[in-house]
């Protein structure tokens, strides 16, 4: 086997022939039950979840009412990617989603990489949603007077890290009551949990419960999953419309001024959180073989889902920022919070119930997606045959569904929500980038049969380079200081909590002398005292005067540059795209999708890129150890 074998491709004709053969003999054929309405409902079920019930609060606090522009920008980016997905889904109506599309456009090794990334996207996405569902569910139980121990409703990493940080802050003078609610819960979970030797038994049991329940439903059949999803979508849309209808009477337009209190930087600060609010529409493409008319219904389902959800997000953001000041919305449950603040307790209860339903519907769609990716990879010989087994009665990928349940349930007991959210985002964005690139690669090939849907063509030959020049000019004129600091790698001050938690006992005493004058009745909470100087504007002067090392005060050199590596990758790729678009007359819409998604990848931390790279390296080891020699294309060559 030579290097060229890594890029051996499947043809659209062969894929369609295999699907027709499966349907004719009933072997490995999935049941066809889905229409445009069902696909739109699945899209809404996947998208309207953690975004509208949780992350919209933090994004609104950062950007103010102008966060609506971030929702619109993200919707446009997802729409660009959705055009590419829809074109591929119309061309290759099978369950493999971006994996199968990449097999056609780029070849086997890229298909494996994207398939492996999709496994992470759906698994991590499921874990994220399960943890969020657990948070809302336990909060609902608390409001009903049922209090579960902290150690059975929190993951191991959050409890461990929270205990460490809480201990450091309390040693520096902060009292337990002044710790954040999250940190108090983590400390309590760690100190009250049962132990085996030095190991603390901390696990998120409600997350395990919902995963088992949803996996059983997905295993039972597509028709049952569809009916459950449609019911949950109706419930949560009714609740959201009720929130809008009631909330609009409490809107004070004075809260919309200033509209963008933190400028463009504040709006863009929430880009990854808002993008996470849109993750899920691509999962619709994994149900292609179960659609009655996939070439017509899949494109329509994706677009309608994005349009409906964007309208809901924008209206909800305007209502929330009109009901209370944007700065008050930095909470985990913003919808319940605003009604609670206005003494509408009955609405808070309704929202809590609807959040539990919404999270369950998201988990249902994600839990359907992953087994179908594994099934497609197994059909091609890249995974063991058992993953492509279809249940004779339920017509679902039974073995892959059970494995998915284990793969999601076990990590959900122990993993941290922030870590899994960003990992889910980077895996999804990577898939979007490759799907958009796949449409660009295939756009000028005449030997590939086209589906009924094709992305509208606009030549980017001159539009893209001109747009890039305008963007660079704006960066150096409107945000010159930050742009220059990026290129010169100018050192940056660390945050107050990062500085204080890095101090040893002796350093804490010395910093205490600087921050707290003698005979003063000021609190001994060093983190709070140092943070106060951020508000008074002399934070840099105070930090400079502290008797600690420069590395504890500033981030500089490679430790600072490493965080900029993703953005440098984006810049380099952009220069390459200018050349490619000029020489090949690339289509503008998928090119914009690629650029927007790659930019959002660059906004994620370098650690997410490192974790993602490690995941891909593990996948490549499996590919060269098993998949390459067992590939059906290898057996044909």
Coordinates of C-alpha atoms in Angstrom, one line a residue:
X1 CA 0.0 0.0 0.0
X2 CA 1.5 3.3 -1.1
X3 CA 0.9 6.9 0.0
X4 CA -1.7 7.5 -2.7
X5 CA -3.9 4.8 -1.1
X6 CA -4.4 7.2 1.9
X7 CA -6.5 9.4 -0.5
X8 CA -8.5 6.7 -2.3
X9 CA -12.0 8.0 -2.8
X10 CA -15.5 6.6 -2.9
X11 CA -17.6 7.6 -5.9
X12 CA -21.1 9.0 -5.5
X13 CA -22.4 6.4 -8.0
X14 CA -21.0 3.5 -5.9
X15 CA -22.5 5.0 -2.7
X16 CA -26.0 5.3 -4.2
X17 CA -25.8 1.8 -5.7
X18 CA -25.0 0.4 -2.2
X19 CA -27.9 2.3 -0.7
X20 CA -30.3 1.0 -3.4
X21 CA -29.0 -2.6 -2.8
X22 CA -29.6 -2.3 1.0
X23 CA -33.1 -1.1 0.4
X24 CA -33.9 -3.8 -2.2
X25 CA -32.8 -6.8 0.0
X26 CA -33.7 -5.2 3.4
X27 CA -30.2 -5.9 4.7
X28 CA -28.8 -3.1 6.8
X29 CA -31.6 -0.8 5.6
X30 CA -33.0 1.8 8.0
X31 CA -36.7 2.6 8.3
X32 CA -37.9 5.7 6.3
X33 CA -40.2 7.9 8.4
X34 CA -39.0 11.5 8.2
X35 CA -40.4 14.5 6.4
X36 CA -39.4 18.2 6.2
X37 CA -41.5 18.9 9.2
X38 CA -39.8 16.2 11.2
X39 CA -36.3 17.3 10.2
X40 CA -37.1 20.9 11.1
X41 CA -38.4 19.7 14.5
X42 CA -35.2 17.7 15.0
X43 CA -33.1 20.8 14.1
X44 CA -35.0 22.9 16.6
X45 CA -34.8 20.1 19.2
X46 CA -31.0 20.1 18.7
X47 CA -30.4 23.8 18.6
X48 CA -32.8 25.2 21.2
X49 CA -31.3 23.9 24.5
X50 CA -28.4 25.1 26.5
X51 CA -28.0 28.2 24.3
X52 CA -31.4 29.8 25.0
X53 CA -31.6 28.6 28.6
X54 CA -28.0 29.2 29.7
X55 CA -25.3 30.7 27.5
X56 CA -27.5 33.5 26.2
X57 CA -27.1 35.1 29.7
X58 CA -23.3 35.2 29.7
X59 CA -23.2 36.4 26.1
X60 CA -25.7 39.2 26.9
X61 CA -23.7 40.3 29.9
X62 CA -20.6 40.7 27.7
X63 CA -22.1 42.3 24.7
X64 CA -25.3 44.0 26.0
X65 CA -28.3 44.2 23.8
X66 CA -26.0 44.3 20.8
X67 CA -25.5 40.5 21.4
X68 CA -28.3 40.1 18.8
X69 CA -25.7 40.9 16.1
X70 CA -23.6 38.1 17.4
X71 CA -26.5 35.7 17.1
X72 CA -27.1 37.0 13.5
X73 CA -23.5 36.6 12.6
X74 CA -23.3 33.1 14.0
X75 CA -26.5 32.2 12.2
X76 CA -25.0 33.4 8.9
X77 CA -21.9 31.4 9.5
X78 CA -24.0 28.3 10.3
X79 CA -26.2 29.1 7.2
X80 CA -23.1 29.2 5.0
X81 CA -22.1 25.8 6.4
X82 CA -25.7 24.5 6.1
X83 CA -25.6 25.4 2.4
X84 CA -22.6 23.1 2.0
X85 CA -24.2 20.3 4.1
X86 CA -27.4 20.6 2.1
X87 CA -25.6 20.3 -1.2
X88 CA -23.7 17.2 -0.1
X89 CA -26.9 15.7 1.5
X90 CA -28.7 16.2 -1.8
X91 CA -25.8 14.7 -3.7
X92 CA -25.1 11.8 -1.3
X93 CA -28.3 11.0 0.8
X94 CA -26.7 8.6 3.2
X95 CA -26.2 8.5 7.0
X96 CA -22.5 9.4 7.1
X97 CA -22.9 13.2 7.2
X98 CA -19.5 15.0 6.9
X99 CA -17.6 11.7 7.0
X100 CA -19.2 10.4 3.8
X101 CA -18.9 13.8 2.1
X102 CA -15.2 14.0 2.9
X103 CA -14.7 10.4 1.5
X104 CA -16.1 11.7 -1.8
X105 CA -14.2 15.0 -1.8
X106 CA -10.8 14.3 -0.2
X107 CA -10.2 10.6 0.2
X108 CA -10.1 8.0 2.9
X109 CA -7.5 9.5 5.4
X110 CA -9.4 12.8 5.5
X111 CA -12.7 10.9 5.8
X112 CA -11.3 8.9 8.7
X113 CA -10.1 12.1 10.4
X114 CA -13.5 13.9 10.0
X115 CA -15.3 10.7 11.1
X116 CA -13.1 10.5 14.2
X117 CA -13.7 14.2 14.9
X118 CA -17.5 13.7 14.5
X119 CA -17.4 10.8 17.0
X120 CA -15.8 13.3 19.5
X121 CA -18.3 16.1 18.5
X122 CA -21.4 13.9 19.2
X123 CA -20.0 12.1 22.2
X124 CA -18.7 15.3 23.8
X125 CA -21.9 17.2 22.8
X126 CA -24.0 14.5 24.5
X127 CA -21.8 14.7 27.6
X128 CA -22.2 18.5 27.7
X129 CA -25.9 18.4 27.4
X130 CA -26.2 15.6 29.9
X131 CA -24.3 17.6 32.5
X132 CA -26.4 20.7 31.8
X133 CA -29.6 18.7 32.1
X134 CA -28.4 17.4 35.4
X135 CA -27.8 20.9 36.7
X136 CA -31.3 22.0 35.7
X137 CA -32.9 18.8 37.0
X138 CA -31.2 19.0 40.4
X139 CA -32.1 22.7 40.6
X140 CA -35.8 21.8 39.9
X141 CA -35.6 19.1 42.7
X142 CA -34.1 21.7 45.1
X143 CA -37.0 24.1 44.4
X144 CA -39.4 21.3 45.2
X145 CA -37.7 20.6 48.5
X146 CA -35.7 17.5 47.4
X147 CA -32.1 18.0 48.1
X148 CA -29.5 15.5 46.7
X149 CA -26.1 15.4 48.2
X150 CA -23.6 17.6 46.3
X151 CA -21.3 14.7 45.6
X152 CA -23.9 12.8 43.5
X153 CA -24.8 15.9 41.3
X154 CA -21.3 17.1 40.4
X155 CA -18.5 15.7 38.2
X156 CA -15.2 14.7 39.8
X157 CA -13.0 17.3 38.0
X158 CA -15.2 20.3 39.0
X159 CA -15.2 19.1 42.6
X160 CA -11.5 18.5 42.8
X161 CA -10.5 21.8 41.0
X162 CA -13.1 23.7 43.0
X163 CA -11.8 22.4 46.3
X164 CA -8.2 23.3 45.4
X165 CA -9.1 26.9 44.3
X166 CA -11.4 27.4 47.3
X167 CA -8.7 26.3 49.7
X168 CA -6.1 28.6 48.1
X169 CA -8.5 31.6 48.2
X170 CA -9.6 30.9 51.9
X171 CA -5.9 30.7 52.8
X172 CA -5.5 34.2 51.3
X173 CA -8.2 35.6 53.5
X174 CA -11.5 35.0 51.6
X175 CA -14.2 33.6 53.8
X176 CA -16.2 30.6 52.6
X177 CA -19.4 32.6 52.4
X178 CA -17.7 35.0 50.0
X179 CA -16.7 32.2 47.5
X180 CA -18.9 31.9 44.4
X181 CA -21.8 29.5 44.6
X182 CA -20.1 27.1 42.2
X183 CA -16.9 27.0 44.3
X184 CA -18.9 26.5 47.5
X185 CA -20.7 23.6 46.0
X186 CA -17.5 22.0 44.7
X187 CA -15.8 22.4 48.1
X188 CA -18.8 20.9 49.8
X189 CA -19.0 18.0 47.3
X190 CA -15.3 17.2 47.8
X191 CA -15.3 17.4 51.6
X192 CA -18.6 15.5 52.2
X193 CA -18.1 12.7 49.6
X194 CA -17.4 9.1 50.6
X195 CA -13.8 8.0 50.1
X196 CA -11.9 4.8 49.2
X197 CA -8.4 5.4 50.5
X198 CA -7.5 8.9 49.1
X199 CA -10.1 8.6 46.2
X200 CA -13.2 10.7 46.5
X201 CA -16.5 9.2 45.2
X202 CA -17.9 12.2 43.3
X203 CA -20.0 11.5 40.2
X204 CA -22.9 13.1 38.4
X205 CA -25.6 10.4 38.8
X206 CA -28.5 12.4 37.2
X207 CA -26.5 12.8 34.0
X208 CA -26.1 9.0 33.9
X209 CA -29.8 8.5 34.4
X210 CA -30.9 10.7 31.5
X211 CA -28.3 9.2 29.1
X212 CA -29.6 5.6 29.9
X213 CA -33.2 6.8 29.4
X214 CA -32.5 8.5 26.0
X215 CA -30.3 5.7 24.7
X216 CA -33.1 3.2 25.4
X217 CA -35.5 5.5 23.4
X218 CA -33.1 5.9 20.5
X219 CA -32.5 2.1 20.4
X220 CA -36.2 1.5 20.3
X221 CA -36.7 3.1 17.0
X222 CA -36.7 6.3 14.8
X223 CA -40.5 6.6 14.8
X224 CA -40.6 6.6 18.6
X225 CA -37.6 9.1 18.7
X226 CA -39.4 11.3 16.2
X227 CA -42.6 11.4 18.2
X228 CA -40.8 12.1 21.4
X229 CA -38.8 14.8 19.8
X230 CA -41.8 16.5 18.2
X231 CA -43.6 16.5 21.5
X232 CA -40.7 18.0 23.4
X233 CA -40.2 20.7 20.6
X234 CA -43.9 21.7 20.9
X235 CA -43.6 22.0 24.7
X236 CA -40.4 24.1 24.7
X237 CA -41.6 26.4 21.8
X238 CA -44.8 27.0 23.8
X239 CA -42.8 28.0 26.8
X240 CA -40.4 30.2 24.9
X241 CA -43.4 32.0 23.2
X242 CA -45.0 32.4 26.7
X243 CA -41.7 33.9 28.0
X244 CA -41.7 36.4 25.1
X245 CA -45.4 37.2 25.5
X246 CA -45.2 37.9 29.2
X247 CA -41.7 39.4 29.2
X248 CA -42.5 42.0 26.5
X249 CA -44.8 43.8 28.9
X250 CA -41.9 44.3 31.4
X251 CA -39.4 45.6 28.8
X252 CA -37.9 49.0 29.8
X253 CA -36.3 50.5 26.7
X254 CA -34.0 52.5 28.9
X255 CA -32.1 49.1 29.5
X256 CA -31.2 49.1 25.8
X257 CA -29.0 52.2 26.2
X258 CA -26.1 51.9 25.6
X259 CA -26.9 49.2 23.0
X260 CA -23.3 48.0 22.8
X261 CA -21.7 49.0 26.2
X262 CA -18.5 47.0 25.7
X263 CA -18.1 47.7 21.9
X264 CA -17.3 45.1 19.3
X265 CA -14.9 43.4 21.6
X266 CA -17.6 42.7 24.1
X267 CA -20.0 41.4 21.5
X268 CA -17.4 39.1 20.0
X269 CA -16.3 37.8 23.5
X270 CA -19.3 35.5 23.5
X271 CA -18.6 34.0 20.0
X272 CA -17.8 30.4 21.2
X273 CA -20.7 30.4 23.7
X274 CA -23.2 31.6 21.0
X275 CA -21.9 29.2 18.4
X276 CA -22.5 26.4 20.9
X277 CA -26.1 27.6 20.9
X278 CA -26.3 26.6 17.2
X279 CA -24.6 23.3 17.3
X280 CA -26.9 20.5 16.3
X281 CA -28.4 21.4 12.9
X282 CA -25.7 19.2 11.2
X283 CA -26.9 16.2 13.1
X284 CA -30.0 16.2 10.8
X285 CA -27.8 15.1 7.9
X286 CA -27.1 11.8 9.8
X287 CA -30.7 10.8 9.3
X288 CA -30.6 11.0 5.5
X289 CA -31.3 7.3 4.9
X290 CA -34.4 7.6 7.1
X291 CA -35.9 10.5 5.1
X292 CA -38.8 9.9 2.7
X293 CA -37.3 12.4 0.2
X294 CA -33.8 13.3 1.5
X295 CA -32.7 15.3 -1.5
X296 CA -35.6 17.7 -1.1
X297 CA -36.3 17.5 2.7
X298 CA -32.8 17.7 4.2
X299 CA -31.9 21.2 2.8
X300 CA -35.3 22.6 3.7
X301 CA -35.1 21.1 7.2
X302 CA -31.7 22.6 7.9
X303 CA -32.6 26.0 6.7
X304 CA -35.9 26.3 8.4
X305 CA -34.4 25.1 11.7
X306 CA -31.7 27.8 11.6
X307 CA -34.1 30.6 10.6
X308 CA -36.7 29.7 13.3
X309 CA -34.0 29.4 16.0
X310 CA -32.3 32.7 15.0
X311 CA -35.6 34.6 15.3
X312 CA -36.2 33.1 18.7
X313 CA -32.7 33.9 19.9
X314 CA -32.8 37.5 18.8
X315 CA -36.3 38.1 20.3
X316 CA -35.3 36.4 23.6
X317 CA -32.1 38.5 23.8
X318 CA -34.0 41.7 23.2
X319 CA -36.6 40.8 25.8
X320 CA -34.0 39.8 28.4
X321 CA -31.8 42.8 28.0
X322 CA -35.0 45.0 28.1
X323 CA -36.4 43.5 31.3
X324 CA -33.2 43.9 33.3
X325 CA -29.8 45.6 32.9
X326 CA -27.5 43.5 30.7
X327 CA -24.8 43.4 33.5
X328 CA -27.2 41.4 35.7
X329 CA -27.5 38.5 33.2
X330 CA -24.2 36.8 33.9
X331 CA -26.0 33.8 35.5
X332 CA -26.4 30.2 34.5
X333 CA -30.2 30.4 34.2
X334 CA -31.0 33.9 32.8
X335 CA -34.6 33.2 31.8
X336 CA -35.6 32.0 35.3
X337 CA -33.4 34.8 36.8
X338 CA -35.2 37.7 35.2
X339 CA -38.7 36.6 36.1
X340 CA -37.5 35.7 39.7
X341 CA -36.1 39.3 39.9
X342 CA -39.4 40.7 38.9
X343 CA -41.2 38.5 41.5
X344 CA -42.9 36.3 38.9
X345 CA -42.1 33.1 40.7
X346 CA -44.7 31.0 38.7
X347 CA -42.8 31.8 35.5
X348 CA -39.5 30.7 37.0
X349 CA -41.0 27.3 37.8
X350 CA -42.4 26.9 34.3
X351 CA -39.0 27.8 32.7
X352 CA -37.2 25.3 35.0
X353 CA -39.5 22.5 33.8
X354 CA -39.2 23.5 30.1
X355 CA -35.4 23.7 30.4
X356 CA -35.3 20.0 31.6
X357 CA -37.5 19.1 28.5
X358 CA -35.3 21.2 26.2
X359 CA -32.1 19.6 27.3
X360 CA -33.6 16.1 26.9
X361 CA -34.6 16.8 23.3
X362 CA -31.1 18.1 22.5
X363 CA -29.6 14.9 23.9
X364 CA -32.0 12.8 21.9
X365 CA -30.9 14.3 18.6
X366 CA -27.2 14.1 19.4
X367 CA -27.6 10.5 20.7
X368 CA -29.1 9.6 17.3
X369 CA -26.3 11.1 15.3
X370 CA -23.3 9.3 16.7
X371 CA -24.4 5.7 16.1
X372 CA -25.2 6.5 12.4
X373 CA -21.7 7.9 11.9
X374 CA -20.2 4.7 13.4
X375 CA -22.5 2.6 11.2
X376 CA -21.3 4.4 8.0
X377 CA -17.6 4.0 9.0
X378 CA -18.3 0.3 9.7
X379 CA -19.9 -0.2 6.4
X380 CA -16.7 1.0 4.7
X381 CA -14.6 -1.4 6.8
X382 CA -13.0 1.3 8.9
X383 CA -14.6 0.0 12.1
X384 CA -15.5 -3.5 13.0
X385 CA -18.6 -5.0 11.3
X386 CA -20.7 -5.1 14.5
X387 CA -21.1 -1.3 14.4
X388 CA -23.1 -1.6 11.1
X389 CA -25.5 -4.1 12.6
X390 CA -29.2 -3.0 12.1
X391 CA -31.8 -4.3 14.5
X392 CA -34.2 -6.6 12.5
X393 CA -37.3 -5.2 14.3
X394 CA -36.5 -1.6 15.3
X395 CA -34.5 -0.8 12.2
X396 CA -31.9 1.1 14.2
X397 CA -28.1 0.7 14.4
X398 CA -28.5 -1.3 17.6
X399 CA -24.9 -2.2 18.6
X400 CA -23.5 1.3 17.8
X401 CA -26.4 2.8 19.9
X402 CA -25.5 0.7 22.9
X403 CA -21.8 1.5 22.6
X404 CA -22.7 5.2 22.3
X405 CA -24.6 5.0 25.6
X406 CA -21.5 3.7 27.4
X407 CA -19.1 6.2 25.6
X408 CA -21.3 9.1 26.8
X409 CA -22.5 7.9 30.2
X410 CA -19.1 7.0 31.8
X411 CA -17.3 10.3 31.0
X412 CA -20.4 12.3 32.0
X413 CA -19.9 11.1 35.6
X414 CA -16.4 12.6 35.8
X415 CA -15.8 15.3 33.2
X416 CA -15.8 19.1 33.6
X417 CA -18.5 21.1 31.7
X418 CA -16.2 23.9 30.4
X419 CA -13.7 21.4 29.0
X420 CA -16.3 19.4 27.2
X421 CA -18.2 22.5 25.8
X422 CA -15.1 23.8 24.1
X423 CA -14.0 20.4 22.8
X424 CA -17.5 19.9 21.3
X425 CA -17.3 23.3 19.6
X426 CA -13.8 22.6 18.0
X427 CA -14.9 19.2 16.7
X428 CA -18.0 20.7 15.2
X429 CA -16.3 23.6 13.6
X430 CA -13.6 21.3 12.2
X431 CA -16.4 19.3 10.5
X432 CA -18.0 22.5 9.2
X433 CA -14.6 23.6 7.7
X434 CA -14.1 20.4 5.9
X435 CA -17.6 20.2 4.5
X436 CA -17.3 23.7 3.2
X437 CA -13.9 22.9 1.7
X438 CA -15.4 19.8 0.2
X439 CA -18.0 21.8 -1.8
X440 CA -15.2 24.1 -3.0
X441 CA -13.0 21.1 -4.1
X442 CA -15.9 19.5 -6.1
X443 CA -17.4 22.7 -7.5
X444 CA -15.6 22.4 -10.9
X445 CA -15.7 18.6 -11.3
X446 CA -18.1 17.5 -14.0
X447 CA -18.0 13.7 -13.4
X448 CA -20.0 13.8 -10.2
X449 CA -23.8 13.5 -10.2
X450 CA -25.5 16.5 -8.6
X451 CA -28.5 16.5 -6.4
X452 CA -31.6 18.7 -6.6
X453 CA -30.0 21.3 -4.3
X454 CA -27.0 23.4 -5.3
X455 CA -25.4 26.3 -3.4
X456 CA -26.0 29.6 -5.4
X457 CA -22.7 30.5 -7.1
X458 CA -21.0 33.9 -6.6
X459 CA -17.4 34.3 -7.8
X460 CA -15.1 35.2 -4.9
X461 CA -12.1 35.9 -7.2
X462 CA -12.1 39.6 -6.4
X463 CA -14.7 39.9 -3.6
X464 CA -12.7 37.9 -1.1
X465 CA -9.3 39.7 -1.5
X466 CA -11.0 43.1 -1.4
X467 CA -12.9 42.0 1.7
X468 CA -9.7 40.8 3.4
X469 CA -8.0 44.2 2.7
X470 CA -10.9 46.1 4.2
X471 CA -10.9 43.8 7.3
X472 CA -7.2 44.4 7.9
X473 CA -7.6 48.1 7.4
X474 CA -10.4 48.3 10.0
X475 CA -8.3 46.2 12.4
X476 CA -5.4 48.7 12.3
X477 CA -7.6 51.8 12.4
X478 CA -10.5 50.9 14.8
X479 CA -8.7 48.5 17.1
X480 CA -5.1 49.5 16.5
X481 CA -3.7 49.0 20.1
X482 CA -5.0 45.4 20.4
X483 CA -3.9 44.6 16.8
X484 CA -0.4 45.9 17.3
X485 CA -0.1 44.1 20.7
X486 CA -1.1 40.8 18.9
X487 CA 1.7 41.1 16.4
X488 CA 4.4 42.4 18.8
X489 CA 3.4 39.8 21.5
X490 CA 3.4 42.6 24.2
X491 CA 3.2 41.2 27.7
X492 CA -0.1 41.2 29.5
X493 CA -1.2 41.5 33.1
X494 CA -2.7 38.4 34.7
X495 CA -6.1 38.5 36.3
X496 CA -6.4 39.0 40.1
X497 CA -7.6 35.5 41.0
X498 CA -4.8 34.0 38.9
X499 CA -2.2 36.1 40.7
X500 CA -3.5 35.4 44.2
X501 CA -3.9 31.6 43.7
X502 CA -0.3 31.4 42.5
X503 CA 1.2 32.8 45.8
X504 CA 2.7 30.7 48.6
X505 CA 2.2 31.6 52.3
X506 CA 5.2 33.9 52.5
X507 CA 4.2 35.8 49.4
X508 CA 0.6 36.2 50.6
X509 CA 1.9 37.9 53.8
X510 CA 4.1 40.3 51.7
X511 CA 1.2 41.1 49.3
X512 CA -1.1 41.6 52.3
X513 CA 1.3 44.4 53.6
X514 CA 1.0 46.2 50.2
X515 CA -2.7 45.9 49.8
X516 CA -3.8 46.4 53.4
X517 CA -2.5 49.5 55.3
X518 CA -1.6 49.0 59.0
X519 CA -4.4 49.5 61.5
X520 CA -6.9 49.2 58.7
X521 CA -10.3 47.6 59.1
X522 CA -10.3 46.5 55.5
X523 CA -11.1 42.9 54.7
X524 CA -8.2 40.4 54.4
X525 CA -9.6 38.9 51.2
X526 CA -6.6 39.5 48.9
X527 CA -8.4 38.5 45.7
X528 CA -11.2 41.0 46.4
X529 CA -8.8 43.7 47.4
X530 CA -6.7 43.3 44.2
X531 CA -9.8 43.1 42.0
X532 CA -11.0 46.5 43.4
X533 CA -8.1 48.1 41.7
X534 CA -9.4 46.9 38.3
X535 CA -12.4 49.1 38.9
X536 CA -10.5 52.1 40.1
X537 CA -8.1 52.0 37.1
X538 CA -4.8 51.7 38.9
X539 CA -4.6 47.9 38.6
X540 CA -1.4 47.9 36.5
X541 CA 0.4 50.2 38.9
X542 CA -0.5 48.1 42.0
X543 CA 0.4 44.8 40.3
X544 CA 3.8 46.2 39.2
X545 CA 4.5 47.2 42.9
X546 CA 3.8 43.7 44.3
X547 CA 6.9 41.9 45.7
X548 CA 6.5 38.8 43.5
X549 CA 8.2 37.4 40.4
X550 CA 7.5 38.9 36.9
X551 CA 6.1 35.5 35.8
X552 CA 3.4 35.7 38.5
X553 CA 2.5 39.2 37.4
X554 CA 2.6 39.0 33.6
X555 CA 2.1 36.5 30.8
X556 CA 4.8 37.0 28.2
X557 CA 7.1 35.3 25.8
X558 CA 6.1 31.9 24.6
X559 CA 3.6 31.4 27.4
X560 CA 1.7 34.3 25.9
X561 CA 2.4 33.5 22.2
X562 CA 1.1 30.0 22.5
X563 CA -2.4 31.3 23.1
X564 CA -2.1 33.2 19.7
X565 CA -1.1 30.1 17.7
X566 CA -4.8 29.3 16.6
X567 CA -5.2 32.8 15.3
X568 CA -1.8 32.6 13.5
X569 CA -3.1 29.4 11.8
X570 CA -6.2 31.3 10.8
X571 CA -4.1 34.2 9.3
X572 CA -1.9 31.8 7.3
X573 CA -4.9 29.8 6.0
X574 CA -6.6 33.1 5.0
X575 CA -3.5 34.0 2.8
X576 CA -3.7 30.6 1.2
X577 CA -7.4 31.0 0.5
X578 CA -6.8 34.3 -1.3
X579 CA -4.5 32.5 -3.8
X580 CA -6.9 29.5 -4.1
X581 CA -10.0 31.7 -4.6
X582 CA -8.2 33.8 -7.2
X583 CA -6.9 30.9 -9.2
X584 CA -10.0 28.6 -9.0
X585 CA -12.8 31.2 -9.0
X586 CA -14.2 29.7 -5.8
X587 CA -17.8 29.9 -4.8
X588 CA -18.3 32.7 -2.2
X589 CA -20.9 31.1 0.1
X590 CA -19.0 27.9 1.1
X591 CA -15.8 30.0 1.2
X592 CA -17.4 32.4 3.7
X593 CA -18.6 29.3 5.7
X594 CA -15.1 28.0 5.8
X595 CA -13.7 31.4 6.9
X596 CA -16.3 32.0 9.6
X597 CA -16.0 28.6 11.1
X598 CA -12.2 28.7 11.0
X599 CA -12.3 32.1 12.8
X600 CA -14.5 30.7 15.5
X601 CA -12.0 27.8 15.9
X602 CA -9.2 30.4 16.3
X603 CA -11.1 32.0 19.1
X604 CA -11.0 28.8 21.2
X605 CA -8.0 28.3 23.5
X606 CA -4.8 26.6 22.4
X607 CA -5.5 23.9 25.0
X608 CA -8.6 22.9 23.0
X609 CA -6.5 22.6 19.9
X610 CA -3.9 20.5 21.8
X611 CA -6.6 18.2 23.2
X612 CA -8.2 17.9 19.8
X613 CA -4.9 17.1 18.2
X614 CA -4.3 14.4 20.7
X615 CA -7.7 12.9 19.9
X616 CA -6.9 13.0 16.2
X617 CA -3.5 11.3 16.8
X618 CA -5.3 8.5 18.7
X619 CA -7.6 8.1 15.8
X620 CA -4.7 8.0 13.3
X621 CA -3.1 5.2 15.3
X622 CA -6.4 3.2 15.1
X623 CA -6.6 3.9 11.3
X624 CA -3.1 2.7 10.5
X625 CA -3.4 -0.2 13.0
X626 CA -6.9 -1.5 11.8
X627 CA -8.9 0.6 9.4
X628 CA -6.5 1.0 6.5
X629 CA -6.0 -2.7 5.9
X630 CA -9.7 -3.5 6.5
X631 CA -11.1 -0.8 4.3
X632 CA -13.4 -2.1 1.6
X633 CA -11.6 0.1 -0.9
X634 CA -8.3 -1.6 0.1
X635 CA -9.9 -5.0 -0.7
X636 CA -11.0 -3.7 -4.1
X637 CA -7.5 -2.3 -5.0

